[in-house]
Amino acid sequence: DAKTTQPNSMESNEEEPVHLPCNHSTISGTDYIHWYRQLPSQGPEYVIHGLTSNVNNRMASLAIAEDRKSSTLILHRATLRDAAVYYCILRATGNQFYFGTGTSLTVIP
Amino acid sequence: NAGVTQTPKFQVLKTGQSMTLQCAQDMNHNSMYWYRQDPGMGLRLIYYSASEGTTDKGEVPNGYNVSRLNKREFSLRLESAAPSQTSVYFCASNFFPAESSGANVLTFGAGSRLTVL
């Protein structure tokens, strides 16, 4: 199964943009890139996903490298409510989602 | 909508006891999943069910059994609990295959915290 690599932790100042990187060098052509986040003491929640093109939604933007070997989740203005663990996952064939350890984002007031 | 509902939210067991974690979804999803999350770690897939009547092992299936009772419900059973099974358990569901890639995203329950003494 294709794996992802993320930094263990990152910090951001409140109201500043945050760029969360993810490497997925073994991605295959049909793997979708999904991002989820987990707020403290809650289950993970969907953030955004994409295949090849950059994507925007009300929560975030997803920038996908041209070779698809990496992607970046962009939070345009970090708030204290964005403090969470962010997971980058590849949805591979068979509909199985394998989570790594994610990036713990700390937002500094 | 309730989404994905897990019961119980908390449970304490003694080593060797058995119990079943229940999961139900009301979104008409066909696929359901059980994950466990140990302190400071990511989620690991225990079992999944692509559709009613089918189940498959994930990364860490040992010590667990599952039942896909119907389209709505997917239960996880610990036959003889061990301290190593102390964890937070999450159930999730989605559509697969989906008409659109967006319908494929996972919806999670709030989790069931299990302690085995």
Short mmCIF file of C-alpha atoms in Angstrom, two decimals:
data_model
loop_
_atom_site.label_atom_id
_atom_site.label_comp_id
_atom_site.label_asym_id
_atom_site.label_seq_id
_atom_site.Cartn_x
_atom_site.Cartn_y
_atom_site.Cartn_z
CA ASP A 1 0.00 0.00 0.00
CA ALA A 2 1.19 3.45 -0.84
CA LYS A 3 2.39 5.35 2.23
CA THR A 4 2.57 9.00 3.15
CA THR A 5 5.17 10.96 5.12
CA GLN A 6 4.30 14.03 7.18
CA PRO A 7 6.18 16.13 9.75
CA ASN A 8 5.27 15.14 13.30
CA SER A 9 4.38 18.66 14.38
CA MET A 10 4.07 22.24 13.16
CA GLU A 11 3.26 25.59 14.72
CA SER A 12 1.47 28.58 13.30
CA ASN A 13 0.47 31.99 14.57
CA GLU A 14 -3.23 32.71 14.67
CA GLU A 15 -4.62 34.36 11.53
CA GLU A 16 -1.59 33.42 9.46
CA PRO A 17 -1.63 30.89 6.61
CA VAL A 18 -0.47 27.35 7.30
CA HIS A 19 1.07 24.99 4.76
CA LEU A 20 1.03 21.34 5.84
CA PRO A 21 3.22 19.16 3.58
CA CYS A 22 2.82 15.51 2.67
CA ASN A 23 5.09 13.25 0.63
CA HIS A 24 3.66 10.26 -1.20
CA SER A 25 6.38 9.23 -3.62
CA THR A 26 4.89 5.76 -4.29
CA ILE A 27 1.47 7.06 -5.28
CA SER A 28 -0.18 5.30 -8.20
CA GLY A 29 -2.15 6.91 -10.97
CA THR A 30 -5.56 6.10 -9.50
CA ASP A 31 -4.87 6.98 -5.84
CA TYR A 32 -6.85 9.91 -4.50
CA ILE A 33 -5.16 12.14 -1.92
CA HIS A 34 -7.38 12.68 1.12
CA TRP A 35 -6.86 14.94 4.12
CA TYR A 36 -8.62 14.46 7.43
CA ARG A 37 -8.18 16.19 10.74
CA GLN A 38 -8.79 15.07 14.29
CA LEU A 39 -9.68 17.61 16.93
CA PRO A 40 -8.88 16.69 20.54
CA SER A 41 -11.07 13.88 21.87
CA GLN A 42 -13.04 13.59 18.63
CA GLY A 43 -13.15 11.28 15.64
CA PRO A 44 -11.38 12.33 12.44
CA GLU A 45 -13.28 14.56 10.06
CA TYR A 46 -12.91 15.03 6.33
CA VAL A 47 -11.12 18.15 5.14
CA ILE A 48 -10.47 17.88 1.41
CA HIS A 49 -9.41 15.48 -1.33
CA GLY A 50 -8.08 15.56 -4.88
CA LEU A 51 -6.59 13.53 -7.69
CA THR A 52 -4.49 15.76 -9.94
CA SER A 53 -5.76 19.33 -9.88
CA ASN A 54 -5.62 21.78 -7.01
CA VAL A 55 -8.83 21.90 -5.00
CA ASN A 56 -10.52 24.50 -2.84
CA ASN A 57 -13.38 24.21 -0.38
CA ARG A 58 -14.69 26.21 2.54
CA MET A 59 -12.22 24.62 4.95
CA ALA A 60 -8.94 24.58 3.02
CA SER A 61 -7.06 24.32 -0.25
CA LEU A 62 -5.13 21.35 -1.56
CA ALA A 63 -2.13 21.90 -3.79
CA ILE A 64 -0.94 18.80 -5.63
CA ALA A 65 2.51 18.65 -7.24
CA GLU A 66 2.61 18.08 -10.95
CA ASP A 67 4.23 14.65 -10.51
CA ARG A 68 1.74 13.88 -7.68
CA LYS A 69 4.54 12.75 -5.38
CA SER A 70 3.68 15.42 -2.82
CA SER A 71 0.82 17.65 -1.78
CA THR A 72 0.21 20.56 0.58
CA LEU A 73 -2.84 21.35 2.65
CA ILE A 74 -3.29 25.09 2.99
CA LEU A 75 -5.27 26.70 5.77
CA HIS A 76 -5.61 30.30 4.67
CA ARG A 77 -6.03 31.88 8.12
CA ALA A 78 -5.32 29.63 11.06
CA THR A 79 -7.66 29.93 14.02
CA LEU A 80 -7.42 28.34 17.44
CA ARG A 81 -10.15 25.92 16.33
CA ASP A 82 -7.76 24.58 13.66
CA ALA A 83 -5.45 23.08 16.28
CA ALA A 84 -5.64 19.37 15.49
CA VAL A 85 -3.80 16.40 14.05
CA TYR A 86 -3.92 16.48 10.24
CA TYR A 87 -3.69 13.22 8.31
CA CYS A 88 -2.70 12.87 4.68
CA ILE A 89 -3.99 9.57 3.27
CA LEU A 90 -4.05 7.84 -0.06
CA ARG A 91 -7.31 6.18 -0.98
CA ALA A 92 -6.00 3.20 -2.80
CA THR A 93 -7.80 0.49 -4.72
CA GLY A 94 -10.03 -1.64 -2.52
CA ASN A 95 -11.36 1.40 -0.69
CA GLN A 96 -8.99 1.00 2.23
CA PHE A 97 -7.75 4.10 4.01
CA TYR A 98 -4.50 3.75 5.93
CA PHE A 99 -3.71 6.53 8.38
CA GLY A 100 -0.18 7.42 9.44
CA THR A 101 0.68 9.41 12.56
CA GLY A 102 -0.22 12.76 10.98
CA THR A 103 0.98 16.30 11.76
CA SER A 104 0.01 17.87 15.06
CA LEU A 105 -0.74 21.55 14.40
CA THR A 106 -0.39 24.03 17.24
CA VAL A 107 -1.92 27.46 16.70
CA ILE A 108 -0.35 30.21 18.79
CA PRO A 109 -2.62 33.09 19.84
CA ASN B 1 -28.73 13.41 10.87
CA ALA B 2 -27.00 11.26 13.46
CA GLY B 3 -24.29 10.06 11.05
CA VAL B 4 -22.24 7.30 12.68
CA THR B 5 -23.24 6.28 16.21
CA GLN B 6 -21.01 4.18 18.45
CA THR B 7 -21.91 2.51 21.73
CA PRO B 8 -20.74 2.40 24.42
CA LYS B 9 -18.65 5.58 24.70
CA PHE B 10 -16.63 4.19 27.61
CA GLN B 11 -16.03 0.69 28.90
CA VAL B 12 -13.73 -0.90 31.45
CA LEU B 13 -13.07 -4.63 31.21
CA LYS B 14 -11.01 -7.13 33.11
CA THR B 15 -8.54 -9.32 31.25
CA GLY B 16 -10.35 -12.26 29.68
CA GLN B 17 -13.78 -10.67 29.58
CA SER B 18 -15.63 -10.31 26.30
CA MET B 19 -17.60 -7.44 24.89
CA THR B 20 -19.04 -6.07 21.67
CA LEU B 21 -18.71 -2.53 20.36
CA GLN B 22 -21.69 -1.45 18.33
CA CYS B 23 -21.71 0.87 15.32
CA ALA B 24 -24.66 2.10 13.27
CA GLN B 25 -24.87 4.59 10.40
CA ASP B 26 -27.94 6.23 8.92
CA MET B 27 -26.42 7.54 5.68
CA ASN B 28 -27.19 4.47 3.57
CA HIS B 29 -23.45 3.86 3.18
CA ASN B 30 -22.43 0.42 1.95
CA SER B 31 -18.90 0.25 3.41
CA MET B 32 -18.00 0.31 7.09
CA TYR B 33 -14.73 0.20 9.04
CA TRP B 34 -13.27 -0.31 12.49
CA TYR B 35 -10.08 1.49 13.53
CA ARG B 36 -8.16 1.64 16.78
CA GLN B 37 -6.08 4.54 18.02
CA ASP B 38 -3.48 4.11 20.72
CA PRO B 39 -2.14 7.11 22.66
CA GLY B 40 -0.01 9.39 20.51
CA MET B 41 -0.51 7.27 17.43
CA GLY B 42 -2.52 7.38 14.26
CA LEU B 43 -5.46 5.15 13.41
CA ARG B 44 -4.91 1.54 12.45
CA LEU B 45 -7.46 -0.41 10.44
CA ILE B 46 -8.77 -3.51 12.24
CA TYR B 47 -11.49 -4.80 9.91
CA TYR B 48 -13.63 -3.41 7.16
CA SER B 49 -16.79 -4.42 5.35
CA ALA B 50 -17.09 -3.37 1.73
CA SER B 51 -20.76 -4.30 1.63
CA GLU B 52 -23.42 -6.15 3.57
CA GLY B 53 -22.39 -9.76 4.00
CA THR B 54 -18.65 -9.25 3.45
CA THR B 55 -15.82 -8.54 5.88
CA ASP B 56 -12.05 -8.35 5.45
CA LYS B 57 -9.02 -8.01 7.69
CA GLY B 58 -7.13 -4.78 7.97
CA GLU B 59 -3.71 -4.09 9.51
CA VAL B 60 -4.34 -5.36 13.06
CA PRO B 61 -7.17 -7.96 13.11
CA ASN B 62 -5.78 -10.37 15.72
CA GLY B 63 -7.97 -10.67 18.82
CA TYR B 64 -11.05 -9.23 17.15
CA ASN B 65 -14.09 -10.49 15.28
CA VAL B 66 -16.65 -8.49 13.35
CA SER B 67 -20.21 -8.90 12.16
CA ARG B 68 -21.93 -6.90 9.46
CA LEU B 69 -25.42 -7.42 10.81
CA ASN B 70 -27.17 -5.48 8.05
CA LYS B 71 -26.43 -2.46 5.91
CA ARG B 72 -26.64 -0.09 8.88
CA GLU B 73 -24.75 -1.98 11.57
CA PHE B 74 -21.17 -3.24 11.96
CA SER B 75 -20.09 -4.65 15.32
CA LEU B 76 -16.62 -5.38 16.71
CA ARG B 77 -16.21 -8.16 19.27
CA LEU B 78 -13.38 -8.84 21.68
CA GLU B 79 -13.71 -12.49 22.73
CA SER B 80 -11.05 -12.42 25.46
CA ALA B 81 -9.87 -8.90 26.18
CA ALA B 82 -6.19 -8.21 26.82
CA PRO B 83 -4.51 -5.08 28.23
CA SER B 84 -2.91 -4.55 24.79
CA GLN B 85 -6.42 -3.87 23.47
CA THR B 86 -6.78 -0.79 25.64
CA SER B 87 -7.44 1.87 23.03
CA VAL B 88 -9.96 4.23 21.49
CA TYR B 89 -12.00 2.53 18.81
CA PHE B 90 -13.50 4.40 15.88
CA CYS B 91 -16.12 3.23 13.44
CA ALA B 92 -16.41 4.84 10.01
CA SER B 93 -18.48 4.47 6.86
CA ASN B 94 -18.60 5.60 3.24
CA PHE B 95 -19.89 4.77 -0.23
CA PHE B 96 -17.81 2.56 -2.45
CA PRO B 97 -17.75 2.56 -5.36
CA ALA B 98 -19.10 6.06 -5.40
CA GLU B 99 -20.78 7.96 -8.19
CA SER B 100 -18.47 10.83 -7.37
CA SER B 101 -15.13 10.79 -5.60
CA GLY B 102 -16.61 13.12 -3.01
CA ALA B 103 -19.10 10.52 -1.91
CA ASN B 104 -16.23 8.21 -1.04
CA VAL B 105 -15.02 10.22 1.95
CA LEU B 106 -15.14 8.62 5.37
CA THR B 107 -17.53 9.70 8.11
CA PHE B 108 -16.38 8.76 11.61
CA GLY B 109 -18.16 8.14 14.87
CA ALA B 110 -17.14 9.86 18.12
CA GLY B 111 -15.21 6.85 19.37
CA SER B 112 -15.43 4.23 22.12
CA ARG B 113 -12.77 4.36 24.81
CA LEU B 114 -11.94 0.88 26.10
CA THR B 115 -9.72 0.11 29.08
CA VAL B 116 -8.68 -3.47 29.83
CA LEU B 117 -7.29 -4.02 33.31
#
